[in-house]
XYZ file of C-alpha atoms in Angstrom:
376
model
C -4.085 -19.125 -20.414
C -6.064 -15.779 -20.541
C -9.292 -16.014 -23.136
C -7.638 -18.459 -24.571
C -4.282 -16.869 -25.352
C -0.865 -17.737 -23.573
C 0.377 -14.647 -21.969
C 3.867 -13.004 -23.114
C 6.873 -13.235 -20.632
C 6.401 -10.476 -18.602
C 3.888 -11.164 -15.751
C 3.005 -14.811 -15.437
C -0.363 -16.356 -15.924
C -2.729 -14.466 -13.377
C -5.358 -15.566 -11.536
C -9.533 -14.856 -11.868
C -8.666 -10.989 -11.095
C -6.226 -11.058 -13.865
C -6.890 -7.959 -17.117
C -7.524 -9.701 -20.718
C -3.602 -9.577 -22.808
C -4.800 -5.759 -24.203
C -4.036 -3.413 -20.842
C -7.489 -2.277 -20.668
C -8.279 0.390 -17.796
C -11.372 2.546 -16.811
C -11.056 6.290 -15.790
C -13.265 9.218 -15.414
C -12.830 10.095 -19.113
C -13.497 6.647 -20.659
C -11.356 3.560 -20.908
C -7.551 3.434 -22.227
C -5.578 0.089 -23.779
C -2.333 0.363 -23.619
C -2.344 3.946 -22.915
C -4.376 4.880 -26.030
C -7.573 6.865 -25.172
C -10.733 5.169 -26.237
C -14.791 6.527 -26.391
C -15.939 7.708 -22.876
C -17.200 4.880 -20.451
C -20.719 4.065 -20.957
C -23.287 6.519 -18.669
C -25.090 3.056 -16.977
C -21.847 1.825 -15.623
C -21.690 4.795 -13.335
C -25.298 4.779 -13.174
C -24.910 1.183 -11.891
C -22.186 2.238 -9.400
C -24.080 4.883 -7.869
C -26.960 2.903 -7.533
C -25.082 0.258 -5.668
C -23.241 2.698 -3.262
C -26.427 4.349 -2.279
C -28.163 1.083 -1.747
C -25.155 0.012 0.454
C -25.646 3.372 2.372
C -29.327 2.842 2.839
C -28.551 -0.602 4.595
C -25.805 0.729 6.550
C -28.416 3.653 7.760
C -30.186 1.233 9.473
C -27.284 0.274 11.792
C -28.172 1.612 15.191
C -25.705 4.999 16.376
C -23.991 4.095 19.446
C -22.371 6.949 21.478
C -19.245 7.204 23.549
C -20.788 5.657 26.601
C -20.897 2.111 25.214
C -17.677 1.600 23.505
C -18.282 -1.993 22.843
C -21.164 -1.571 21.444
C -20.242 1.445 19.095
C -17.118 -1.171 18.056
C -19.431 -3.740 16.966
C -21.907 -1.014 15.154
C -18.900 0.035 13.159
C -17.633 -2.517 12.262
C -21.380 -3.544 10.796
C -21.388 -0.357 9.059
C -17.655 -0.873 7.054
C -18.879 -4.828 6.455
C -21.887 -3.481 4.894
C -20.420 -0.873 2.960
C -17.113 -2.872 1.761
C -17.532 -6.152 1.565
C -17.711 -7.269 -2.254
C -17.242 -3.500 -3.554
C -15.230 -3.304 -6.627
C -12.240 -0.737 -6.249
C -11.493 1.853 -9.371
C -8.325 1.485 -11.091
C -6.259 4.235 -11.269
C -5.829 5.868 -14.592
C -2.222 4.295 -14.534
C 0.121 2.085 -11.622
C 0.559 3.746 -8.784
C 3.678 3.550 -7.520
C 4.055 3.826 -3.258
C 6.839 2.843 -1.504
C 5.390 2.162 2.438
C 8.059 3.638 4.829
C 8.771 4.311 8.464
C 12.615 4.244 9.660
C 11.236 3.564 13.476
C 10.185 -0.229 14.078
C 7.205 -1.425 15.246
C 4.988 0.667 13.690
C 2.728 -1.311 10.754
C 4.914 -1.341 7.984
C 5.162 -4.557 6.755
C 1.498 -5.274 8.199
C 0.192 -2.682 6.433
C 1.852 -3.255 3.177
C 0.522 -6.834 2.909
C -2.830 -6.015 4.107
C -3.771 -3.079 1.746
C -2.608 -5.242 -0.757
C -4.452 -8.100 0.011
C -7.632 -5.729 0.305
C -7.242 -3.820 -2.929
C -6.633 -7.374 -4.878
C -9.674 -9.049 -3.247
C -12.116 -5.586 -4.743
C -10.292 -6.424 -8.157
C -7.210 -5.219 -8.494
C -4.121 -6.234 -9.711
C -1.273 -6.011 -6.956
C 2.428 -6.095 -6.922
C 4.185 -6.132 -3.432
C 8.080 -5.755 -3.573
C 9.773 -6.909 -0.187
C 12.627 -5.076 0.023
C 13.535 -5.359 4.165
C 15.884 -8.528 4.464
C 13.645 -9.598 7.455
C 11.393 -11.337 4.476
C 8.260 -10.489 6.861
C 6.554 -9.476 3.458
C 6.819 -12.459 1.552
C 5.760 -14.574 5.002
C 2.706 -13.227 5.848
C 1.488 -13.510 1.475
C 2.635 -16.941 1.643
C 5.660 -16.392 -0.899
C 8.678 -19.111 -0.784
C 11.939 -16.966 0.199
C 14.545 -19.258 1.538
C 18.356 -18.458 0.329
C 17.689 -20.517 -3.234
C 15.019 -18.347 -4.262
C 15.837 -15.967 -6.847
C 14.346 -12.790 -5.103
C 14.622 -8.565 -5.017
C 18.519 -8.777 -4.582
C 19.254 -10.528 -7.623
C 17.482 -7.446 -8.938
C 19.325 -5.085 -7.278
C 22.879 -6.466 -7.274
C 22.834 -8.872 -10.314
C 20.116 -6.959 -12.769
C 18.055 -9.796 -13.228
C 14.266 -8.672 -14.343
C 11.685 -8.377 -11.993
C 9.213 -10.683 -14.207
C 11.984 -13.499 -13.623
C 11.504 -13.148 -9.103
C 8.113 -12.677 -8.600
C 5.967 -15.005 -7.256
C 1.998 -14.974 -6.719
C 0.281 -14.879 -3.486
C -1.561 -18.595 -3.157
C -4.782 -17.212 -1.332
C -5.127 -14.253 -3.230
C -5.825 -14.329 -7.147
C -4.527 -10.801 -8.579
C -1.574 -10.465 -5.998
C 2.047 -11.233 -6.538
C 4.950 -10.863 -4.808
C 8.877 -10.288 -5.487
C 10.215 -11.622 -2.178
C 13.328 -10.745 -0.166
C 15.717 -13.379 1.174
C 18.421 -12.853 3.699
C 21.320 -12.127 1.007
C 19.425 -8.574 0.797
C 21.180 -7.877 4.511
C 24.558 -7.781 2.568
C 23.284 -5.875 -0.213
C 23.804 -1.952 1.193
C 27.300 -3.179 1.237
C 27.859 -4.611 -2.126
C 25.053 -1.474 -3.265
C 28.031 1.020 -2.301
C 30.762 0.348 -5.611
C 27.912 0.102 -8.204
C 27.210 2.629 -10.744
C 23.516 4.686 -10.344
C 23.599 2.774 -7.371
C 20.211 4.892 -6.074
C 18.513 4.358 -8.837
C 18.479 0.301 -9.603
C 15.334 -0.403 -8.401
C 13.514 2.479 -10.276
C 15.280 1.004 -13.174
C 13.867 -2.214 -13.092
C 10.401 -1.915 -12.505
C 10.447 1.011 -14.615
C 11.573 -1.798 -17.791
C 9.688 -3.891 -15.726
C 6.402 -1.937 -15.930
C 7.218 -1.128 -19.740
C 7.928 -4.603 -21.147
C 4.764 -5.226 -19.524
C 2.534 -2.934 -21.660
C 4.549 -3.767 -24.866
C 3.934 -6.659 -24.469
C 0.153 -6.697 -23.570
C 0.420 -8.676 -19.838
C -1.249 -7.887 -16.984
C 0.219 -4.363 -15.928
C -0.424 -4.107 -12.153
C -2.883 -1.381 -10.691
C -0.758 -1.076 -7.596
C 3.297 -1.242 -6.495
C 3.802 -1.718 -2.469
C 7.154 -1.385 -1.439
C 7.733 -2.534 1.908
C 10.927 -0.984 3.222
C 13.504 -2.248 6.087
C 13.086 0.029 9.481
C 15.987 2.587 8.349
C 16.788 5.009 5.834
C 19.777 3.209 3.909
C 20.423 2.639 0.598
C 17.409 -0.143 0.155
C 15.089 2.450 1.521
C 16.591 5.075 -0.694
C 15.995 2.923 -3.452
C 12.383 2.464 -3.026
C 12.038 6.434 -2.726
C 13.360 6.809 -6.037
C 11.584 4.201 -7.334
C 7.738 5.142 -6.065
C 5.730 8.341 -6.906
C 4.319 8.253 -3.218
C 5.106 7.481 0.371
C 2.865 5.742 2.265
C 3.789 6.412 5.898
C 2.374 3.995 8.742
C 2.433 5.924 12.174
C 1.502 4.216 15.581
C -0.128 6.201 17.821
C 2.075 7.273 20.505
C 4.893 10.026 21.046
C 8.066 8.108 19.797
C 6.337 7.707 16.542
C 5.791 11.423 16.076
C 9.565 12.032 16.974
C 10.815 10.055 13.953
C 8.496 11.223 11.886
C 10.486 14.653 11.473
C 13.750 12.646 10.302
C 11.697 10.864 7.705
C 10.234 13.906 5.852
C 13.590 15.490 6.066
C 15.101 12.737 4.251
C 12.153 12.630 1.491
C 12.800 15.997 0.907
C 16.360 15.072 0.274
C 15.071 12.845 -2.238
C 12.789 15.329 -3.630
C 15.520 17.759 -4.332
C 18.031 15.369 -6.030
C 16.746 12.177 -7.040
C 12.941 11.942 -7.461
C 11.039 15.404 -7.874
C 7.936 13.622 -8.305
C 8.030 11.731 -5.076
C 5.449 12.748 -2.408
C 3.783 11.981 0.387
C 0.149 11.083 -0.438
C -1.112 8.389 2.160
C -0.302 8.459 6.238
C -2.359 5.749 8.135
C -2.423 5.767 11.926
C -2.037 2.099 13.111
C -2.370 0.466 17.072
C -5.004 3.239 17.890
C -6.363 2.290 21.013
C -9.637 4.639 21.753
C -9.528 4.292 24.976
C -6.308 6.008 25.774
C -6.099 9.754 25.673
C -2.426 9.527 24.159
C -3.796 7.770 21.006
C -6.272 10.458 20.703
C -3.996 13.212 21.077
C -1.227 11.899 18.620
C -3.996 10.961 15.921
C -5.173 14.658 16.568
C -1.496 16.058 15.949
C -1.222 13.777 13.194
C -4.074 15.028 11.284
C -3.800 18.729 12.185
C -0.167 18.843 10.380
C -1.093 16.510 7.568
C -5.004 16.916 7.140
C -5.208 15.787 3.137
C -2.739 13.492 4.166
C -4.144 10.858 6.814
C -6.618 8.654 6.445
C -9.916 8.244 7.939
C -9.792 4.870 8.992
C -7.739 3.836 11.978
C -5.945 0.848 12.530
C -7.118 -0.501 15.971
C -4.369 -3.107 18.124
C -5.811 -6.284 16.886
C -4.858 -9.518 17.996
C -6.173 -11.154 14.707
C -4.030 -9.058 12.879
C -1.178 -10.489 14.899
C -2.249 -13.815 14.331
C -2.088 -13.682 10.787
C 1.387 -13.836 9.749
C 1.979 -17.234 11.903
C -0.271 -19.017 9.278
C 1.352 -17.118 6.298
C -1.908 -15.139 5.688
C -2.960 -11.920 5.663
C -5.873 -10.615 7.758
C -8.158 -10.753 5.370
C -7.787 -14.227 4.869
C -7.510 -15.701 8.120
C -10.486 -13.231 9.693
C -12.092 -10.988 6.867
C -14.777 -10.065 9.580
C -12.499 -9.313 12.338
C -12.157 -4.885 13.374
C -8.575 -5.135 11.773
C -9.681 -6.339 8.352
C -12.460 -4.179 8.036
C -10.158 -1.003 9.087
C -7.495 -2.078 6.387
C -10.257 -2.611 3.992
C -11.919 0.250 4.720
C -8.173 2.127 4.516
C -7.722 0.520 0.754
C -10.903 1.672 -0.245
C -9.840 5.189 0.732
C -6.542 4.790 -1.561
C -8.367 3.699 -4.082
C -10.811 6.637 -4.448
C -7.567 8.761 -3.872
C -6.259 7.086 -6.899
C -8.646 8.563 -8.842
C -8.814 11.580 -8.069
C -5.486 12.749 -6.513
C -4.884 14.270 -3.389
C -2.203 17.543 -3.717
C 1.393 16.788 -2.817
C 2.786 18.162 0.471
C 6.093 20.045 0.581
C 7.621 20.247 3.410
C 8.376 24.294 3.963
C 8.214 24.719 7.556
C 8.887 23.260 10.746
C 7.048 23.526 14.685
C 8.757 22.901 18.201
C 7.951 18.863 17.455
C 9.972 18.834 14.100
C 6.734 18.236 12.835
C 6.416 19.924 8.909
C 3.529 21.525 7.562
């Protein structure tokens, strides 16, 4: 029930975060329902919102600034300064779903962690969130908590079999407002049986595109955000979830190897660019594992951000051993330690999005290359 009403078929009953049945969403210009542009947003709301940001700042002012020479200490007075600034802030919604497909072919380097972590953060400031697993490992759908043993109907019976996405997903249990279409093993078959099928590219963008559609017809929940959390290669299920995003969201660890595939992925964006999905781009690059300590995290996160300045974010990822943790009790960080560093950087990272979301960042094309294979 949602004020009172059953819900259509479409998205199924959500949570306390959940929108009222008319698809009601604030941007700069005023407030649209179901797409339909409405009077401008009432002056004290923003009022209300800048009042409560620079209150938040004046508390965070009175943090003490710790320098270089006492690294602990500087940890701990950042980390008061992003608990003071985040916790409890309410996220904008974009003006409508944003699409991002979360990508990396090397291993190792945040994907998954990051997908279900953003999206746990950007559903706990109010947001509606759908994660799609699409990497047959199923790491996904473990850490939110999501059943995905072989007799769950999951992401390849949408692939292979065209069954809706309203019919797989699943929501998170510790998180009102996030939901999940989980991956089960089958899925490791599935860039086989992919290979004879017609538009065979473009099945995922296909479904969540009816998906996303029924959805507003029908006056469900629409969700704010998309996360689709890709295997570690650049197959056909990764090629998929390029054609079915608008962005790329592109975890990089900080060290060398990660800057050597990183070349190999834009190249194959572009592909994508050119002859499946001109509006793909990359809009989000997050550096994860940075150790401040070490010079090579430094120098990489410095590379990073030269090549891609509108690009990467300004919150780091540090190596966490909470976030680690995490996944064993089929929780997110911010669940199982919302005060630990690596919450507060992924929190502080979805707040970033979010503001991005409303006021979009310029695409990058790639147009050039230096002696890393680095584009520009």
């Amino acid at each position: 029930m949602v004020g009172g009403e059953t819900a259509p078929v479409g998205w199924p009953t959500p949570g306390s975060h959940a929108a009222s049945p008319a698809v009601s969403r604030e941007t700069n210009g005023g407030t649209q329902v179901n797409g339909s542009a409405l009077a401008p947003a009432p002056q004290p709301v923003k009022r209300a919102v800048s009042r409560e940001t620079d209150e938040r700042a004046e508390v965070a002012s009175v943090v003490p600034a710790m320098d270089d020479s006492t690294p602990l200490a500087k940890a701990v007075a950042d980390d008061a300064r992003k608990r003071i600034a985040l916790t409890g802030r309410r996220f904008p919604k974009p003006a409508e779903p944003r699409v991002l497909t979360v990508a990396n072919q090397k291993g190792g380097v945040g994907k998954t962690t990051t997908t279900v972590n953003i999206a746990a953060a950007l559903a706990h400031a109010g947001l509606t969130v759908l994660v799609i697993d699409i990497d047959p490992q199923g790491n996904a759908s473990t850490a939110l908590g999501i059943e995905h043993h072989a007799d769950v109907t999951s992401v390849y019976d949408v692939l292979v079999e065209g069954v809706p996405i309203a019919d797989v997903i699943q929501e998170c249990p510790d998180i009102p407002g996030l939901w999940c279409a989980p991956a089960t093993i089958d899925l490791a078959g599935a860039e086989i049986e992919l290979v004879p099928l017609v538009a065979r590219e473009t099945r995922l963008q296909k479904a969540l595109a009816a998906y996303l559609r029924d959805a507003q017809v029908a006056g469900t929940t629409v969700p704010d955000y998309v996360l689709i959390d890709c295997p570690p290669s650049l197959g056909l299920l990764t090629v998929n979830a390029f054609v079915a995003a608008h962005e790329v969201f592109i975890p990089i660890q900080c060290e060398y190897y990660a800057l050597e595939g990183l070349s190999q992925l834009l190249k194959n964006i572009e592909l994508i660019r050119n002859h499946l999905n001109p509006a793909l781009h990359v809009s989000t690059i997050l550096l994860t594992m940075y150790d401040g300590r070490t010079r090579l995290s430094a120098q990489v996160a410095e590379e990073v951000r030269a090549h891609f300045p509108d690009q990467v974010l300004r919150n780091t990822v540090p190596r966490s051993v909470r976030i680690s943790e995490a996944p064993s009790h089929g929780q997110t960080v911010m669940t199982y330690d919302p005060n630990s560093s690596g919450a507060l950087s992924y929190l502080g990272a979805a707040s970033e999005l979010a503001d991005r979301g409303v006021a979009p960042i310029p695409s990058t094309t790639v147009t050039a290359q230096n002696d890393r294979g680095l584009t520009t």
